[in-house]
Coordinates of C-alpha atoms in Angstrom, one line a residue:
M12 CA 0.0 0.0 0.0
G13 CA 1.4 3.4 -0.9
T14 CA 1.3 6.3 -3.3
A15 CA 2.6 6.7 -6.8
P16 CA 6.0 8.4 -7.3
D17 CA 4.4 11.5 -9.0
T18 CA 2.0 11.8 -6.1
R19 CA 4.8 11.6 -3.6
T20 CA 6.7 14.3 -5.5
A21 CA 3.7 16.6 -5.4
I22 CA 3.3 16.0 -1.6
E23 CA 7.0 16.9 -1.0
A24 CA 6.7 20.0 -3.1
D25 CA 3.6 21.0 -1.2
A26 CA 5.4 20.4 2.1
A27 CA 8.3 22.6 1.0
E28 CA 6.0 25.4 -0.1
L29 CA 4.0 25.3 3.1
D30 CA 7.2 25.1 5.2
I31 CA 6.0 22.2 7.4
Q32 CA 9.3 22.1 9.3
G33 CA 9.0 25.8 10.1
L34 CA 5.4 25.5 11.2
R35 CA 6.3 22.6 13.5
A36 CA 9.0 24.7 15.1
R37 CA 6.7 27.7 15.5
Y38 CA 3.9 25.6 16.9
A39 CA 6.2 24.1 19.5
K40 CA 7.6 27.5 20.5
E41 CA 4.1 28.9 20.9
R42 CA 3.0 25.9 22.9
D43 CA 5.9 26.2 25.3
R44 CA 5.1 29.8 26.0
R45 CA 1.7 28.8 27.3
V46 CA 2.4 25.6 29.3
R47 CA 2.0 26.1 33.1
P48 CA 3.4 23.8 35.7
D49 CA 0.1 23.7 37.5
G50 CA -1.8 22.5 34.4
A51 CA -5.5 22.0 34.9
S52 CA -5.2 23.0 38.6
Q53 CA -4.8 26.6 37.5
Y54 CA -8.6 26.7 37.5
R55 CA -10.9 26.6 40.5
S56 CA -14.5 25.4 40.5
A57 CA -17.4 27.7 41.3
S58 CA -17.9 26.3 44.8
G59 CA -17.1 27.1 48.4
E60 CA -16.2 30.8 48.7
F61 CA -16.7 31.2 44.9
G62 CA -20.1 29.3 44.9
Y63 CA -22.0 32.6 44.2
Y64 CA -20.6 32.4 40.6
A65 CA -22.8 29.3 40.0
K66 CA -26.0 30.6 41.6
D67 CA -29.1 30.8 39.4
P68 CA -29.8 34.4 38.4
Y69 CA -32.9 33.6 36.3
T70 CA -35.4 31.7 38.5
P71 CA -36.2 32.6 42.2
R72 CA -35.8 29.6 44.4
T73 CA -39.1 28.0 45.5
E74 CA -39.3 26.0 48.7
R75 CA -41.1 22.7 48.8
E76 CA -41.7 19.7 51.0
P77 CA -39.4 16.7 50.5
L78 CA -40.7 14.0 48.1
T79 CA -41.0 10.4 49.2
D80 CA -43.0 9.0 46.2
A81 CA -42.0 6.6 43.4
V82 CA -41.7 6.9 39.6
E83 CA -41.0 4.4 36.9
V84 CA -38.2 6.5 35.3
L85 CA -36.1 9.3 36.8
V86 CA -34.2 11.4 34.3
V87 CA -31.4 13.4 35.9
G88 CA -30.7 16.4 33.7
G89 CA -33.0 18.8 31.8
G90 CA -30.8 19.6 28.9
F91 CA -31.2 18.2 25.4
G92 CA -29.9 14.8 26.5
G93 CA -32.6 14.4 29.2
L94 CA -35.2 16.0 27.0
V95 CA -34.8 13.6 24.1
A96 CA -34.6 10.7 26.5
G97 CA -37.9 11.8 28.1
A98 CA -39.5 12.3 24.7
R99 CA -38.5 8.9 23.4
L100 CA -39.7 7.2 26.6
R101 CA -43.0 9.0 26.3
Q102 CA -43.4 7.8 22.7
A103 CA -42.6 4.3 23.9
G104 CA -45.6 4.4 26.3
V105 CA -43.9 5.3 29.6
E106 CA -46.2 7.5 31.6
S107 CA -44.4 7.8 34.9
I108 CA -41.4 10.0 34.1
R109 CA -39.8 12.5 36.4
M110 CA -37.3 15.0 35.0
M111 CA -34.9 16.6 37.5
D112 CA -32.4 19.4 37.2
E113 CA -30.5 21.9 39.3
A114 CA -31.6 24.7 37.1
G115 CA -35.0 26.5 37.3
D116 CA -36.3 25.1 34.0
F117 CA -35.4 23.0 31.0
G118 CA -32.6 23.9 28.7
G119 CA -29.3 22.7 30.2
T120 CA -26.4 24.7 28.9
W121 CA -28.9 26.9 27.1
Y122 CA -30.7 27.7 30.4
W123 CA -27.5 28.8 32.0
N124 CA -25.8 30.5 29.1
R125 CA -27.7 33.7 28.1
Y126 CA -24.8 36.0 27.4
P127 CA -25.0 38.6 24.6
G128 CA -24.2 37.1 21.1
I129 CA -24.8 33.5 22.1
H130 CA -25.6 31.3 19.1
C131 CA -25.1 27.6 18.3
D132 CA -22.0 26.9 16.1
I133 CA -23.5 23.8 14.5
E134 CA -26.2 24.6 11.9
S135 CA -29.4 24.8 13.8
Y136 CA -31.4 22.6 11.4
S137 CA -29.2 19.7 12.6
Y138 CA -28.3 20.9 16.1
M139 CA -31.8 21.5 17.5
P140 CA -33.3 18.1 18.1
L141 CA -36.9 17.0 17.4
L142 CA -37.7 20.0 15.2
E143 CA -40.3 18.0 13.2
E144 CA -41.9 16.6 16.2
V145 CA -42.3 20.0 17.8
G146 CA -43.2 21.6 14.4
H147 CA -40.5 24.3 14.3
V148 CA -38.0 25.5 11.7
P149 CA -35.3 27.7 13.2
R150 CA -35.4 31.3 12.2
W151 CA -31.6 31.5 11.6
R152 CA -29.1 29.2 10.1
Y153 CA -27.2 29.3 13.4
A154 CA -29.9 30.0 16.0
P155 CA -29.5 32.5 18.9
G156 CA -29.5 31.1 22.4
E157 CA -33.0 32.2 23.4
E158 CA -34.6 30.5 20.4
I159 CA -32.7 27.3 21.4
R160 CA -33.8 27.6 25.0
Q161 CA -37.4 28.1 24.0
H162 CA -37.1 25.1 21.8
A163 CA -36.1 23.0 24.8
V164 CA -39.2 24.3 26.6
A165 CA -41.3 23.4 23.6
I166 CA -40.0 19.8 23.6
A167 CA -40.9 19.5 27.3
E168 CA -44.4 20.9 26.6
T169 CA -44.9 18.7 23.5
F170 CA -44.1 15.5 25.4
A171 CA -45.7 16.5 28.8
L172 CA -42.3 16.4 30.6
Y173 CA -43.3 19.2 33.0
R174 CA -45.9 16.9 34.5
D175 CA -43.7 15.5 37.3
A176 CA -40.6 17.7 36.8
V177 CA -38.6 18.8 39.8
F178 CA -36.3 21.8 39.3
Q179 CA -33.7 23.5 41.5
T180 CA -32.8 20.1 42.9
R181 CA -29.5 18.2 42.8
V182 CA -29.3 14.4 43.2
T183 CA -26.8 13.6 46.1
G184 CA -27.0 9.8 46.1
L185 CA -28.3 6.8 44.2
T186 CA -28.6 3.5 46.1
W187 CA -29.9 0.2 44.7
D188 CA -32.4 -1.6 46.8
D189 CA -31.7 -5.3 46.2
Q190 CA -35.0 -6.4 47.7
A191 CA -37.3 -3.9 45.9
D192 CA -35.3 -3.9 42.6
E193 CA -35.4 -0.1 42.4
W194 CA -33.2 3.0 43.1
V195 CA -33.4 5.1 46.2
V196 CA -32.8 8.7 45.2
E197 CA -31.6 11.3 47.7
T198 CA -31.3 15.0 46.9
D199 CA -30.2 18.3 48.4
R200 CA -33.9 19.0 49.1
G201 CA -34.2 16.2 51.5
D202 CA -36.0 14.0 49.0
M203 CA -36.0 10.2 49.5
M204 CA -37.9 9.1 46.4
R205 CA -37.7 5.8 44.5
A206 CA -37.4 5.0 40.8
R207 CA -37.3 1.7 38.9
F208 CA -35.0 3.2 36.2
V209 CA -32.6 6.1 36.4
I210 CA -31.1 7.8 33.4
T211 CA -28.3 10.3 34.1
S212 CA -27.7 13.1 31.6
S213 CA -26.3 15.7 34.0
G214 CA -24.4 17.6 31.3
T215 CA -20.8 18.7 30.8
L216 CA -21.3 22.4 30.1
T217 CA -23.1 23.7 33.1
Q218 CA -20.6 24.0 35.9
P219 CA -18.6 27.3 35.5
K220 CA -14.8 27.2 35.8
L221 CA -12.8 30.1 37.1
P222 CA -9.1 31.0 36.8
G223 CA -7.2 30.7 40.0
I224 CA -5.9 34.3 39.8
P225 CA -4.1 35.5 43.0
G226 CA -6.0 38.3 44.6
V227 CA -9.2 37.7 42.8
E228 CA -11.1 37.8 46.1
S229 CA -9.7 41.3 46.8
F230 CA -11.2 42.9 43.6
R231 CA -13.8 45.5 44.6
G232 CA -15.4 46.0 41.2
H233 CA -18.1 43.9 39.6
T234 CA -17.5 40.3 38.5
F235 CA -19.5 37.5 37.0
H236 CA -19.1 34.4 34.8
T237 CA -20.6 34.4 31.2
S238 CA -22.9 31.5 32.1
R239 CA -24.5 33.7 34.8
W240 CA -24.7 37.0 32.8
D241 CA -25.7 40.0 34.9
Y242 CA -28.0 42.0 32.7
G243 CA -29.0 44.0 35.8
Y244 CA -25.5 45.5 35.6
T245 CA -24.8 45.6 31.9
G246 CA -28.3 46.4 30.6
G247 CA -29.4 44.9 27.2
D248 CA -30.2 41.4 26.4
Q249 CA -28.8 38.5 24.3
S250 CA -28.9 40.7 21.1
G251 CA -26.7 43.3 22.8
G252 CA -27.5 46.9 23.8
L253 CA -25.3 46.8 26.9
T254 CA -26.1 50.4 27.8
G255 CA -25.0 49.9 31.4
L256 CA -21.4 49.6 30.3
A257 CA -21.2 53.0 28.5
D258 CA -19.2 54.5 31.3
K259 CA -17.4 51.3 32.4
R260 CA -13.9 49.9 31.8
V261 CA -14.5 46.2 31.3
A262 CA -12.2 43.2 31.2
V263 CA -13.2 40.0 29.4
V264 CA -11.0 37.1 30.5
G265 CA -10.9 34.3 27.9
T266 CA -11.0 34.2 24.1
G267 CA -12.5 30.7 23.4
A268 CA -15.9 30.0 21.9
T269 CA -17.8 32.1 24.4
G270 CA -15.4 35.0 24.4
V271 CA -15.5 35.2 20.6
Q272 CA -19.3 35.7 20.8
V273 CA -19.3 38.1 23.8
I274 CA -16.5 40.4 22.9
P275 CA -18.0 42.1 19.9
H276 CA -21.0 43.3 22.0
V277 CA -19.0 44.4 25.0
G278 CA -16.5 46.1 22.6
R279 CA -19.3 48.0 21.0
D280 CA -20.9 49.3 24.2
A281 CA -18.3 49.6 26.9
E282 CA -16.3 52.8 27.5
H283 CA -13.2 50.6 27.1
L284 CA -12.7 46.9 26.8
Y285 CA -9.6 45.0 27.7
V286 CA -9.5 41.5 26.3
F287 CA -7.2 39.2 28.2
Q288 CA -6.0 36.4 26.0
R289 CA -3.7 33.4 26.7
T290 CA -4.2 31.6 23.4
P291 CA -6.0 33.0 20.3
S292 CA -8.8 31.0 18.8
S293 CA -8.9 30.0 15.2
V294 CA -11.7 32.2 13.8
D295 CA -13.2 31.4 10.4
V296 CA -16.1 32.9 8.6
R297 CA -19.6 32.2 10.1
D298 CA -21.9 33.5 7.4
N299 CA -25.0 33.4 9.5
R300 CA -28.3 34.3 7.8
P301 CA -32.1 34.1 8.3
T302 CA -33.9 31.0 7.2
A303 CA -35.4 31.5 3.7
P304 CA -39.2 31.1 4.0
E305 CA -39.4 29.3 0.7
W306 CA -36.8 26.8 1.7
A307 CA -38.7 26.1 5.0
A308 CA -41.9 25.7 3.1
S309 CA -40.3 23.2 0.8
L310 CA -39.2 20.7 3.5
E311 CA -40.7 17.3 3.3
P312 CA -41.3 14.8 6.2
G313 CA -38.0 13.3 7.4
W314 CA -35.9 16.3 6.3
Q315 CA -34.2 16.8 9.7
R316 CA -33.1 13.2 10.1
E317 CA -31.7 13.2 6.6
R318 CA -29.8 16.5 7.3
M319 CA -28.5 15.3 10.6
E320 CA -27.3 12.0 9.3
N321 CA -25.7 13.7 6.2
F322 CA -23.8 16.1 8.5
L323 CA -22.7 13.3 10.8
A324 CA -21.5 11.1 8.0
L325 CA -19.5 14.0 6.4
V326 CA -17.7 15.0 9.6
S327 CA -17.0 11.3 10.4
G328 CA -15.3 10.6 7.1
E329 CA -18.0 8.4 5.7
P330 CA -18.7 8.5 1.9
V331 CA -21.4 11.0 1.1
E332 CA -22.5 12.1 -2.4
T333 CA -23.9 15.5 -1.4
D334 CA -23.0 18.0 1.4
L335 CA -26.3 19.4 2.6
T336 CA -24.8 21.8 5.1
R337 CA -21.7 23.2 3.3
D338 CA -20.1 25.1 6.1
G339 CA -16.9 25.4 8.1
W340 CA -17.4 22.1 9.8
T341 CA -18.1 20.0 6.7
S342 CA -15.3 21.6 4.7
T343 CA -12.7 20.6 7.4
A344 CA -14.0 17.0 8.1
R345 CA -10.6 15.5 7.3
L346 CA -8.9 17.7 9.9
Q347 CA -11.4 16.8 12.6
R348 CA -10.2 13.2 12.5
K349 CA -7.2 14.3 14.7
L350 CA -9.6 14.5 17.6
T351 CA -13.0 12.9 16.8
T352 CA -13.7 9.3 15.9
G353 CA -14.6 8.3 12.3
A354 CA -13.8 6.4 9.2
L355 CA -10.2 6.4 8.0
D356 CA -8.8 6.5 4.4
T357 CA -7.3 3.0 4.3
S358 CA -6.1 3.4 0.6
V359 CA -2.8 4.8 1.9
S360 CA -0.5 3.9 4.7
P361 CA -0.9 5.6 8.2
E362 CA 2.4 7.5 7.6
E363 CA 1.2 8.8 4.2
R364 CA -2.2 9.6 5.6
E365 CA -0.7 11.6 8.4
R366 CA 1.5 13.5 5.9
V367 CA -1.4 14.5 3.7
D368 CA -3.5 15.4 6.7
E369 CA -0.7 17.7 8.1
L370 CA -0.5 19.5 4.7
A371 CA -4.2 20.0 4.6
D372 CA -4.1 21.3 8.2
A373 CA -1.3 23.7 7.3
R374 CA -3.2 25.1 4.4
K375 CA -6.3 25.7 6.5
M376 CA -4.4 27.3 9.4
N377 CA -2.5 29.5 6.9
Q378 CA -5.9 30.7 5.5
I379 CA -7.2 31.5 9.0
R380 CA -4.0 33.4 9.9
A381 CA -4.2 35.3 6.5
R382 CA -7.8 36.3 7.4
V383 CA -6.5 38.0 10.6
D384 CA -4.2 40.1 8.5
E385 CA -7.0 41.0 6.1
V386 CA -9.4 42.1 8.8
V387 CA -7.3 43.6 11.7
D388 CA -5.8 47.0 10.9
D389 CA -3.0 47.1 13.5
P390 CA -0.1 44.7 12.6
D391 CA 1.0 44.1 16.2
T392 CA -2.6 43.2 17.3
A393 CA -3.1 41.0 14.2
E394 CA 0.1 39.1 15.1
L395 CA -1.2 38.4 18.6
L396 CA -4.5 37.1 17.2
K397 CA -3.0 34.5 15.0
P398 CA -3.4 30.9 16.1
W399 CA -0.2 29.0 15.9
Y400 CA -1.3 25.4 16.4
R401 CA -3.0 22.6 14.4
Y402 CA -6.7 23.0 13.6
M403 CA -8.2 20.6 16.2
C404 CA -5.9 21.6 19.1
K405 CA -8.7 23.9 20.2
R406 CA -12.4 23.9 19.2
P407 CA -12.6 25.9 16.0
C408 CA -14.6 29.2 16.2
F409 CA -16.6 31.1 13.6
S410 CA -17.5 34.7 13.6
D411 CA -18.1 37.6 11.2
H412 CA -17.6 40.2 14.0
Y413 CA -14.9 39.1 16.4
L414 CA -11.7 40.1 14.6
Q415 CA -13.3 43.4 13.5
T416 CA -13.8 44.4 17.1
F417 CA -10.1 44.9 17.5
N418 CA -10.2 47.7 15.0
R419 CA -12.2 49.8 17.6
P420 CA -10.2 52.5 19.4
N421 CA -11.8 51.5 22.7
V422 CA -10.6 47.9 22.6
T423 CA -7.3 46.7 23.8
L424 CA -5.9 43.2 23.4
V425 CA -3.7 42.1 26.3
D426 CA -1.7 38.9 25.5
T427 CA -0.8 37.0 28.7
A428 CA 1.1 34.1 27.2
D429 CA 4.6 35.1 28.4
H430 CA 3.3 35.6 31.9
G431 CA 1.5 32.3 32.4
G432 CA -1.8 34.2 32.3
I433 CA -3.0 37.1 34.4
T434 CA -0.4 37.7 37.2
R435 CA -2.8 39.0 39.9
M436 CA -5.7 41.2 40.7
T437 CA -5.9 44.2 43.0
E438 CA -8.8 46.1 44.4
D439 CA -9.3 47.9 41.1
A440 CA -7.1 46.4 38.4
I441 CA -5.9 43.3 36.6
V442 CA -2.1 43.0 36.5
V443 CA -0.1 41.2 33.8
G444 CA 3.6 41.2 34.5
D445 CA 4.3 44.7 35.8
V446 CA 1.5 46.4 34.0
E447 CA -1.8 47.3 35.7
Y448 CA -5.1 47.6 33.8
P449 CA -7.7 49.5 35.9
V450 CA -11.1 48.1 35.4
D451 CA -14.6 48.4 36.8
C452 CA -15.9 45.0 35.8
V453 CA -14.4 41.6 35.1
V454 CA -16.3 39.1 32.9
F455 CA -14.9 35.5 33.1
A456 CA -15.4 33.8 29.8
T457 CA -13.4 30.8 31.0
G458 CA -15.6 27.9 30.2
F459 CA -16.7 24.9 32.2
D460 CA -15.6 21.7 33.8
V461 CA -15.9 19.9 30.5
G462 CA -16.7 16.2 30.4
V463 CA -17.1 15.9 34.2
S464 CA -20.5 14.6 35.1
G465 CA -21.6 14.0 38.8
V466 CA -21.3 10.3 38.4
V467 CA -17.7 10.4 37.1
S468 CA -16.6 13.1 39.5
G469 CA -18.1 11.4 42.5
T470 CA -20.3 14.3 43.4
L471 CA -23.2 12.0 42.7
P472 CA -22.3 8.8 44.6
V473 CA -23.8 5.6 43.1
R474 CA -24.1 2.4 45.1
G475 CA -25.2 -0.7 43.3
R476 CA -25.7 -4.3 44.2
G477 CA -24.6 -5.0 47.8
G478 CA -23.7 -1.4 48.3
R479 CA -20.8 -1.5 45.9
E480 CA -19.7 2.0 44.8
L481 CA -19.7 2.7 41.1
L482 CA -16.4 4.5 41.1
H483 CA -14.8 1.6 43.0
S484 CA -16.1 -0.7 40.3
W485 CA -14.5 1.7 37.7
S486 CA -11.2 2.1 39.6
R487 CA -9.3 0.5 36.8
G488 CA -11.3 2.3 34.1
P489 CA -14.9 2.6 33.1
R490 CA -16.9 -0.7 32.9
T491 CA -19.9 -0.3 30.6
L492 CA -21.7 -2.0 27.8
H493 CA -21.8 0.5 24.9
G494 CA -21.2 3.3 27.4
F495 CA -24.7 3.1 28.8
Y496 CA -24.9 0.6 31.7
S497 CA -22.7 -1.4 34.0
D498 CA -22.8 -4.8 35.6
G499 CA -23.7 -4.6 39.2
F500 CA -25.8 -1.5 38.7
P501 CA -29.1 -2.6 37.3
N502 CA -31.6 -0.2 35.6
L503 CA -29.1 2.7 35.6
F504 CA -28.3 4.3 32.2
H505 CA -25.8 7.0 31.3
L506 CA -25.9 9.5 28.4
G507 CA -22.7 11.1 27.4
P508 CA -19.4 10.6 25.6
L509 CA -18.0 7.7 27.7
Q510 CA -17.1 4.4 25.9
N511 CA -19.2 5.1 22.8
A512 CA -18.7 7.5 19.9
T513 CA -19.0 11.2 19.7
S514 CA -19.0 14.1 17.2
V515 CA -19.1 17.9 17.0
N516 CA -22.9 17.8 16.8
F517 CA -23.3 16.3 20.2
T518 CA -27.1 16.7 20.3
H519 CA -27.3 14.2 17.4
I520 CA -25.2 11.8 19.5
L521 CA -27.5 12.3 22.5
L522 CA -30.6 11.6 20.3
E523 CA -29.2 8.3 19.1
Q524 CA -28.3 7.4 22.7
A525 CA -31.7 8.3 24.0
E526 CA -33.4 6.3 21.3
H527 CA -31.3 3.3 22.1
I528 CA -31.9 3.5 25.9
A529 CA -35.7 4.0 25.3
A530 CA -35.8 1.0 23.1
V531 CA -34.0 -1.1 25.7
I532 CA -36.3 0.0 28.5
A533 CA -39.4 -0.6 26.2
E534 CA -38.2 -4.1 25.5
G535 CA -37.7 -4.8 29.2
R536 CA -41.2 -3.6 30.0
R537 CA -42.6 -5.7 27.1
T538 CA -40.9 -8.9 28.2
G539 CA -41.5 -8.3 31.9
A540 CA -37.8 -8.3 32.8
R541 CA -37.1 -7.8 36.5
V542 CA -34.2 -5.6 35.7
I543 CA -32.0 -4.6 32.8
E544 CA -28.3 -5.2 33.4
P545 CA -25.4 -6.3 31.2
A546 CA -23.4 -9.5 32.1
S547 CA -19.8 -9.0 33.3
D548 CA -18.3 -10.8 30.3
A549 CA -20.2 -8.5 27.9
V550 CA -18.8 -5.5 29.8
D551 CA -15.3 -6.9 29.6
E552 CA -15.8 -7.6 25.9
W553 CA -16.8 -4.0 25.2
A554 CA -13.9 -2.7 27.1
R555 CA -11.6 -4.8 24.9
T556 CA -13.4 -3.5 21.8
I557 CA -12.9 0.1 22.9
G558 CA -9.3 -0.5 23.6
E559 CA -8.6 -2.2 20.3
N560 CA -10.4 0.5 18.3
V561 CA -9.7 3.7 20.3
L562 CA -8.4 6.6 18.3
D563 CA -4.8 7.3 19.3
T564 CA -4.4 11.1 19.7
V565 CA -1.6 11.0 22.3
D566 CA 1.2 12.4 20.0
F567 CA -1.1 15.0 18.4
Q568 CA -2.4 16.3 21.7
R569 CA 1.1 16.3 23.3
E570 CA 2.2 18.8 20.6
C571 CA -0.9 21.0 21.0
T572 CA -1.2 24.3 22.7
P573 CA -2.6 23.9 26.3
G574 CA -6.4 23.7 26.5
Y575 CA -9.1 21.4 27.9
Y576 CA -8.6 18.9 25.0
N577 CA -5.2 18.0 26.4
R578 CA -5.6 18.7 30.1
E579 CA -3.9 22.1 29.8
G580 CA -0.8 20.7 28.1
A581 CA -0.4 17.8 30.5
G582 CA -0.9 15.4 27.6
H583 CA -3.6 13.0 26.4
A584 CA -7.0 13.9 27.9
G585 CA -8.0 10.3 27.9
G586 CA -9.9 8.6 25.1
Q587 CA -12.7 6.1 25.6
S588 CA -14.4 6.4 22.2
Y589 CA -15.2 3.8 19.6
G590 CA -12.5 4.5 16.9
P591 CA -14.6 3.7 13.7
G592 CA -16.8 6.6 14.6
P593 CA -20.4 7.4 15.4
V594 CA -21.9 6.2 12.1
A595 CA -20.4 2.8 12.6
F596 CA -21.3 2.8 16.3
H597 CA -24.9 3.6 15.5
R598 CA -25.0 0.7 13.0
L599 CA -23.5 -1.5 15.7
L600 CA -26.3 -0.5 18.2
E601 CA -29.0 -1.1 15.6
D602 CA -27.7 -4.6 14.9
W603 CA -27.4 -5.3 18.7
R604 CA -31.0 -4.2 19.3
R605 CA -32.1 -6.6 16.6
D606 CA -30.0 -9.6 17.6
R607 CA -28.8 -9.3 21.2
I608 CA -31.1 -7.0 23.2
H609 CA -32.4 -10.0 25.2
E610 CA -28.9 -10.4 26.8
V611 CA -29.5 -7.5 29.2
M612 CA -33.0 -8.6 30.3
V613 CA -32.7 -10.3 33.7
Q614 CA -35.8 -12.3 34.5
D615 CA -34.8 -13.6 38.0
H616 CA -32.7 -12.6 41.0
A617 CA -29.5 -14.1 39.6
T618 CA -26.6 -11.6 39.7
T619 CA -24.6 -10.8 36.7
D620 CA -21.7 -12.9 37.8
E621 CA -24.1 -15.9 38.1
R622 CA -25.3 -15.2 34.5

């Protein structure tokens, strides 16, 4: 297996023109400028003395009496994962469903994040699930946050998920009752309810993360995290108009996906904006536009499923005749294989494939850096805004307004790379090195504790058969079948990216997972199974399958600039995904439901080891 001599010659010529060796050296240099010895511990969670950063500013807390009742299914999490699970269960005939969330309403990350400029970065026709079921066509190609939040509410209303919903409530413990074959559920409201089945979809983009800046507690100005935006202070709404900042010197800390959306609005309305950047994002063209009414009217039944599957196939490297989306994601599908699972081009050797991929990566990143020069007037500022790393080292961003903001005279970019970030804060200023920047308000656009659910972190303790702790069972690594359930923990299902396959359109992944879990529960109800639980040997077999097929990104992430993808430069962030990708994984699930679903149906009191 290999390439023809003339093709190899063309590749080498391309490499020389792009100066691959020079790019590698520059990428390494820029990475080293930003690596900190404290790695991920440079951040602190919004808890303890900083817990006020995570408080709900949108819904007043309502007191209630503790619940001691029982439901058939408890769904932990009111974001899109929980919503689609509840919807599919309702369609499967389950009437007793309780939705539970720490927020004051449905929406998940779209409940919490209401900052100015917020939009989805995946095309809304594919991103917003159950559009046809709800009867809605998004008004914009990339929908604003409030439209997405309202769609979450519409899903809940359409499928009667408000009926037994419990909000402003956090699950603090799940304990399996071996005698009653059900889960005992404890919460921070003193509840002691029971559920036959529990589905956890507690989200990975809801818990704000704060930088551990020395002296932050001494700052006397105003501060908040973007996921708890304070419109009482700034004025305006998600579309902008932040009139309260007209006489304020504002600092925005962070230039990732959130900062890229927030900064244009703050820059337009503040007296002065200081943008504190450790690492610039790659910012490509967004090209957002209203949905054409004639296009919406032409849609036929099944249009969304077709569009979602077409997008997923494209970004997963599957053969597709037509690109229905044609945007920045589908045009860079090959580059995304450095981080996400999917089909590989096996017509060439791994070495040749890597070589071609690196050249394509270099061409794309050169285009993105050239766009900075085209848009930003000041050469020094433009140089600081150029991303010097490979395409999937950080989540790509898209905006038609972000780079232009740095042409405003009232906007100052402060690069913190050579100082390991912000040095400290005083009562009225942010300090980088020896330079003080007096500010009235600090907005932390510093993201979330990504990929850390309560089950995985241990903040939601789970005790299964005989009181065994789930995290103890997983002490040598996760033990699941298909990522959804574990031996020794009957009737407990997990939605999320663990030991299955993921993609940039995560709502599609959650929809497929929810449909699978609903089908399994429906089959258990149909057959009268006492519990649903995989056998130990099936779990072991799946762990081997994951290990044999996992996408190896260790070398790639080791060379990346620090970020949450690589644990802030510490190395590989840990991969537990099915290497062939989500399309292949969904086929596998479909085959399993047809041929092997009976294997998890337990009819008697035999334990999984006895099976």
